[in-house]
XYZ file of C-alpha atoms in Angstrom:
416
model
C 78.240 294.366 41.589
C 78.778 294.894 45.575
C 81.597 296.691 46.524
C 82.705 299.293 49.411
C 85.226 300.949 47.046
C 84.330 304.046 45.424
C 82.633 303.532 41.751
C 83.205 305.816 39.661
C 80.184 307.493 37.611
C 79.512 309.537 34.472
C 76.296 311.965 34.428
C 76.474 313.837 31.706
C 73.802 317.129 31.298
C 72.948 319.469 28.466
C 70.652 322.671 27.732
C 66.942 321.076 28.522
C 68.323 318.555 30.837
C 65.641 317.648 33.657
C 66.891 319.172 36.414
C 65.443 316.726 38.774
C 66.670 314.063 37.186
C 70.041 314.991 37.076
C 70.580 316.220 40.402
C 68.597 313.588 42.863
C 70.557 311.032 40.783
C 73.985 313.083 41.245
C 72.673 313.478 44.734
C 72.189 310.025 45.683
C 74.825 308.549 43.918
C 77.621 310.783 45.731
C 75.666 309.614 49.207
C 76.503 306.147 48.280
C 80.207 306.939 48.268
C 80.810 307.282 44.594
C 82.647 309.106 42.690
C 80.472 311.225 40.223
C 81.259 313.238 37.680
C 79.414 315.761 36.077
C 79.922 316.649 32.330
C 78.541 318.828 29.870
C 78.128 318.229 26.285
C 77.541 322.128 26.009
C 80.271 324.407 24.664
C 80.723 325.603 28.333
C 80.054 324.201 31.699
C 77.156 325.446 32.707
C 74.249 324.422 31.008
C 70.326 326.240 31.028
C 68.509 322.957 32.485
C 64.503 323.107 32.443
C 62.303 324.869 34.673
C 64.401 328.039 34.586
C 67.248 326.197 36.478
C 71.080 326.419 35.708
C 73.691 323.954 36.506
C 77.544 324.260 36.500
C 79.137 320.668 35.265
C 82.757 319.374 36.934
C 84.122 318.820 33.257
C 83.106 318.815 29.525
C 82.234 315.502 28.143
C 85.166 315.838 25.581
C 87.512 315.754 28.452
C 86.352 312.085 29.455
C 87.073 310.352 25.989
C 90.116 308.585 28.145
C 88.436 307.848 30.806
C 86.646 304.416 32.323
C 83.481 304.867 34.411
C 81.803 301.950 36.499
C 78.391 303.720 35.807
C 77.070 305.875 32.566
C 74.076 307.781 33.657
C 71.521 310.078 31.684
C 69.085 312.268 32.554
C 66.437 313.213 30.005
C 67.507 315.180 27.440
C 67.235 314.804 23.495
C 70.493 317.053 23.348
C 72.502 314.315 24.576
C 71.296 311.955 21.895
C 73.279 314.556 19.078
C 76.413 314.704 21.293
C 79.065 312.077 19.384
C 82.013 312.428 21.923
C 79.459 311.023 24.299
C 77.848 308.391 22.194
C 81.687 306.911 21.489
C 81.978 307.216 25.337
C 78.808 305.258 26.121
C 79.424 302.707 23.123
C 82.769 302.012 24.709
C 81.603 301.651 28.506
C 78.787 299.015 27.390
C 80.829 297.130 24.951
C 83.044 296.723 28.125
C 80.074 295.050 30.103
C 79.723 297.954 32.193
C 76.538 299.203 33.828
C 74.763 301.770 31.980
C 71.286 303.810 32.701
C 69.022 306.405 31.209
C 65.832 307.886 32.350
C 62.655 310.326 31.047
C 63.347 310.711 27.393
C 66.626 309.286 27.160
C 66.076 305.506 27.102
C 63.984 306.031 23.521
C 66.110 308.786 22.224
C 69.381 308.196 23.039
C 69.701 304.409 23.753
C 67.345 303.599 21.435
C 68.912 305.443 18.495
C 72.450 304.288 19.503
C 71.226 300.565 19.036
C 71.774 300.061 22.892
C 68.202 298.334 23.865
C 68.450 295.705 21.444
C 66.540 292.361 22.844
C 66.069 294.419 26.084
C 63.230 295.037 28.336
C 63.162 299.008 29.010
C 60.744 301.846 30.208
C 60.819 305.702 29.616
C 58.808 308.934 29.714
C 55.151 308.187 29.058
C 54.944 310.106 26.020
C 57.955 308.688 24.075
C 57.048 305.063 24.721
C 56.068 304.910 20.978
C 59.443 305.737 19.917
C 61.109 302.991 21.801
C 63.115 300.971 18.922
C 61.230 297.918 17.898
C 63.772 295.847 18.765
C 63.312 296.326 22.689
C 60.495 295.574 24.601
C 58.719 298.432 26.087
C 57.712 297.904 29.764
C 55.044 300.105 31.511
C 57.173 300.122 35.152
C 58.555 302.661 37.120
C 62.177 300.940 36.920
C 63.130 298.430 34.728
C 66.641 296.271 35.154
C 67.562 293.992 32.411
C 71.015 292.999 32.202
C 73.558 295.877 32.831
C 70.649 298.308 31.797
C 68.518 300.162 33.813
C 66.211 302.473 32.639
C 63.093 304.383 34.386
C 59.964 306.830 33.674
C 60.688 310.899 34.902
C 61.050 313.143 37.402
C 58.699 310.934 39.837
C 60.440 308.131 39.550
C 64.360 309.446 39.995
C 64.787 308.311 43.693
C 64.055 304.641 42.883
C 65.859 304.860 39.474
C 68.904 306.297 41.754
C 68.512 304.179 44.335
C 68.332 300.749 42.089
C 71.902 302.343 40.682
C 72.990 302.354 44.036
C 72.221 298.684 44.562
C 73.686 297.822 41.111
C 77.263 299.506 42.267
C 76.996 298.614 45.952
C 74.233 296.002 46.554
C 71.275 296.307 48.294
C 72.529 297.044 51.925
C 74.360 300.001 50.932
C 70.993 301.271 48.668
C 68.741 300.152 52.133
C 71.305 302.527 54.017
C 71.228 305.673 51.713
C 67.212 305.522 51.418
C 67.020 305.633 55.214
C 67.930 309.073 55.998
C 66.095 310.328 53.076
C 62.845 309.804 54.670
C 61.325 308.396 51.415
C 57.653 307.540 51.604
C 57.483 303.333 50.915
C 54.016 304.020 49.183
C 54.301 306.839 47.251
C 50.495 306.871 46.018
C 49.721 306.602 49.845
C 50.770 310.342 51.117
C 49.890 312.039 54.579
C 49.487 315.710 55.135
C 48.857 317.064 57.966
C 47.517 320.925 58.054
C 46.708 322.649 60.963
C 45.254 326.033 61.442
C 44.000 325.964 57.810
C 44.071 329.309 55.785
C 43.163 329.859 51.867
C 46.439 330.273 49.678
C 44.690 331.757 46.438
C 46.234 334.184 44.653
C 44.420 336.464 41.910
C 47.686 336.880 39.712
C 50.522 334.746 39.208
C 52.301 334.113 42.592
C 56.072 335.240 43.127
C 57.993 333.014 45.199
C 61.410 333.566 46.681
C 63.393 330.217 47.106
C 66.713 331.404 48.658
C 70.107 328.965 48.028
C 73.192 328.786 49.704
C 76.642 327.032 49.818
C 75.393 323.925 51.510
C 71.848 323.866 50.511
C 70.217 320.597 50.028
C 70.254 320.250 46.109
C 67.233 317.721 45.687
C 65.398 319.469 48.223
C 66.111 323.114 46.516
C 65.604 321.519 42.961
C 62.714 319.961 43.086
C 61.209 323.052 45.340
C 61.994 325.668 42.221
C 61.075 322.904 39.272
C 57.736 321.894 40.731
C 56.767 325.457 41.412
C 58.059 326.360 37.983
C 55.674 323.572 36.500
C 52.683 325.265 38.477
C 53.791 328.532 36.393
C 54.520 330.449 39.748
C 57.275 333.421 39.143
C 60.218 331.705 41.199
C 62.746 333.887 42.163
C 66.207 331.720 42.942
C 68.291 334.284 45.247
C 71.927 333.266 46.401
C 72.492 333.809 50.115
C 76.192 334.766 49.417
C 78.540 336.908 47.451
C 78.402 334.640 44.599
C 75.277 333.470 42.305
C 76.915 329.793 41.710
C 76.770 328.151 45.216
C 78.392 324.764 45.649
C 75.356 322.607 47.146
C 75.735 319.965 50.225
C 76.508 316.838 47.663
C 78.748 319.423 45.455
C 76.219 320.231 42.758
C 76.595 323.588 41.662
C 73.640 325.878 41.434
C 73.257 329.106 39.566
C 70.766 331.261 40.961
C 68.947 334.316 39.507
C 70.430 336.769 41.458
C 71.893 337.888 44.818
C 69.626 337.938 48.204
C 70.453 342.073 48.044
C 68.904 342.630 44.896
C 65.846 340.124 45.405
C 64.949 341.697 48.829
C 63.983 344.414 46.873
C 60.773 342.510 45.783
C 57.552 341.210 47.195
C 56.793 337.669 47.269
C 53.662 335.747 47.842
C 55.596 332.951 49.072
C 59.182 332.031 50.683
C 60.435 328.616 50.673
C 63.440 327.695 52.227
C 65.190 324.170 51.116
C 67.389 322.237 53.766
C 70.608 321.248 54.104
C 72.450 321.718 57.612
C 74.989 324.257 55.949
C 72.600 326.098 53.785
C 70.277 326.312 56.976
C 73.175 327.820 59.002
C 73.769 330.436 55.954
C 70.312 331.345 56.140
C 70.138 331.854 59.673
C 73.404 334.502 59.921
C 71.315 335.996 56.824
C 70.122 339.132 58.492
C 68.387 340.529 55.336
C 66.677 336.637 54.825
C 65.604 336.590 58.392
C 64.075 340.549 57.899
C 62.309 338.971 54.736
C 61.103 335.785 56.666
C 59.803 338.227 59.849
C 58.256 340.688 57.279
C 56.322 337.931 55.382
C 55.232 336.630 58.808
C 54.109 340.460 60.015
C 52.375 341.002 56.737
C 50.299 336.927 57.084
C 51.895 335.859 54.207
C 53.045 332.205 53.796
C 56.620 330.979 54.206
C 57.723 327.237 54.807
C 61.129 325.215 55.346
C 61.795 321.893 54.997
C 64.670 319.291 56.728
C 66.837 321.154 58.441
C 65.778 324.789 57.891
C 62.694 324.761 60.721
C 64.896 324.341 63.201
C 67.963 326.349 62.302
C 66.313 329.058 61.052
C 62.308 329.514 61.714
C 62.418 328.589 65.523
C 65.445 330.658 66.590
C 64.190 333.808 64.950
C 60.307 332.939 66.376
C 58.980 332.075 62.929
C 57.207 328.953 64.214
C 55.053 330.387 67.142
C 56.013 327.445 69.390
C 54.162 328.836 72.312
C 50.861 328.995 70.430
C 51.103 325.770 69.121
C 51.958 324.453 72.638
C 48.683 326.447 74.015
C 46.680 325.362 70.741
C 47.956 321.471 71.401
C 47.245 321.738 75.160
C 43.691 323.198 74.550
C 42.687 320.214 71.676
C 44.144 317.453 74.429
C 42.308 318.978 77.341
C 38.968 319.011 75.161
C 39.590 316.041 74.187
C 40.062 314.250 77.722
C 36.882 316.374 79.021
C 34.906 314.701 76.259
C 36.177 311.206 77.154
C 35.931 311.529 80.294
C 32.081 313.052 80.277
C 31.475 309.605 78.076
C 32.831 307.749 80.863
C 31.544 309.362 83.698
C 28.104 307.385 84.149
C 29.805 304.196 83.916
C 32.878 305.029 86.208
C 29.962 306.126 88.906
C 28.607 302.941 88.841
C 31.883 301.067 89.305
C 32.795 303.440 92.060
C 29.385 302.478 93.937
C 30.072 298.689 93.312
C 33.825 298.910 94.354
C 33.400 301.268 97.843
C 29.971 298.788 98.589
C 32.443 296.038 98.187
C 35.157 297.269 100.326
C 32.437 298.639 103.154
C 31.154 295.414 103.218
C 34.704 293.765 103.560
C 35.279 295.914 106.560
C 32.559 294.475 108.713
C 32.842 297.288 111.504
C 30.885 300.347 112.209
C 32.722 303.957 112.897
C 35.341 302.900 109.774
C 36.481 305.900 107.949
C 37.384 305.910 104.175
C 39.270 308.075 101.824
C 37.663 308.113 98.139
C 40.499 309.721 95.536
C 38.680 311.000 92.411
C 39.151 313.615 89.586
C 38.259 317.588 89.689
C 35.494 316.450 86.894
C 33.803 313.751 89.297
C 34.148 315.247 92.881
C 30.881 316.994 93.216
C 28.797 313.887 92.090
C 31.098 311.475 94.085
C 30.409 314.254 97.243
C 26.817 313.806 96.768
C 26.749 310.190 96.705
C 28.705 309.159 99.341
C 27.557 311.742 102.093
C 28.760 310.995 105.673
C 28.077 308.048 107.451
C 27.154 306.233 103.857
C 26.105 302.964 105.349
C 27.213 303.646 108.626
C 31.110 304.651 107.348
C 32.214 308.107 107.189
C 34.019 308.648 103.809
C 35.885 311.799 102.733
C 36.466 312.231 98.912
C 39.119 314.065 97.880
C 40.149 315.220 94.340
C 43.797 315.143 93.451
C 45.148 317.507 90.232
C 47.807 314.501 88.839
C 45.816 310.877 88.749
C 47.403 309.829 86.007
C 48.838 307.156 88.698
C 45.183 305.723 89.585
C 43.837 302.516 87.653
C 41.241 302.451 85.362
C 38.756 302.743 88.330
C 38.501 304.817 90.986
C 40.535 303.824 94.214
C 39.605 303.580 97.686
C 41.362 302.996 100.947
C 39.496 301.965 104.205
C 41.615 302.593 107.433
């Protein structure tokens, strides 16, 4: 179904919806250019998703009865199954031969109970595999595409799930184009973490963590940070850096904060984490209250972090990355490593130099010759001792240069 024309996509949400599954799917589909409608199956537009997040839909699902969509996607929630308006809409959608998709519990709980997996291979959340209908073939894969139906397993497979939907709508080239800027790991099981200046992050109590959000924040990053920290049993405070609790993120997902930053600033935090998004990061950087909170956190030697645009736009301009100290430490480590390497090679290089100089002197074939020998500071003393005046009848002057990166792998001597 490859096409550059905007495709219409319906993503229903309900109380209890898995926020990562909903937000990541919406975000990635909108990155592809799809026209995504977020529809609430509840009585109002705002829904209480899992893990303490509150999302705001664009419309009620009942308002979509007369609309046609190219794709219907369902994040995990048993509440979706019980919505008659949604069931009617999806059945009509499938009967017209359009793409439909579900993730987590929804393939088994909703699609299975509606008879939409008959004769198909499908997957779902591991603990719901036994609830898959007997007329479908349960497959333990991260993402399964069978005909017009796409299913997936849970929050950790949502990016792959959403990119498969992009491919179904626009083709593989578009899916690859969308995936690139997201800096996805090509092999999810092979993650690399670089930790410098290791410190202990242990806490003897439930940690309280501040996650500020603003208009233009990256919704995927904010949602994953909040969701995962809640799963870890942390007390997460989502604070709006603005005048309203509701913010509109970079891909137009609407998230409702717990409180305004002005109120949140009265509390103490074990950790402050900034999501990215250029617009959101700019809002953070211009918030004196947030910057003061971060500086207080740094002065108290408490951890803080940032992702995407926020390290460069928020932390660095306000001296919260300690760049000069990092540079000093890096230069020191490089210097120590280089000195160790030079010391290991010193003996061999001295041997190479003696051979090379003797060879050059032999070629000179004249007494009273004068030679300059260029070396580095580390080997200067040894060279001066080794090549005293009138070495084999030739006067040798040994000199050291501070920058010898232009030299070849051995030392260079020039006869004159």
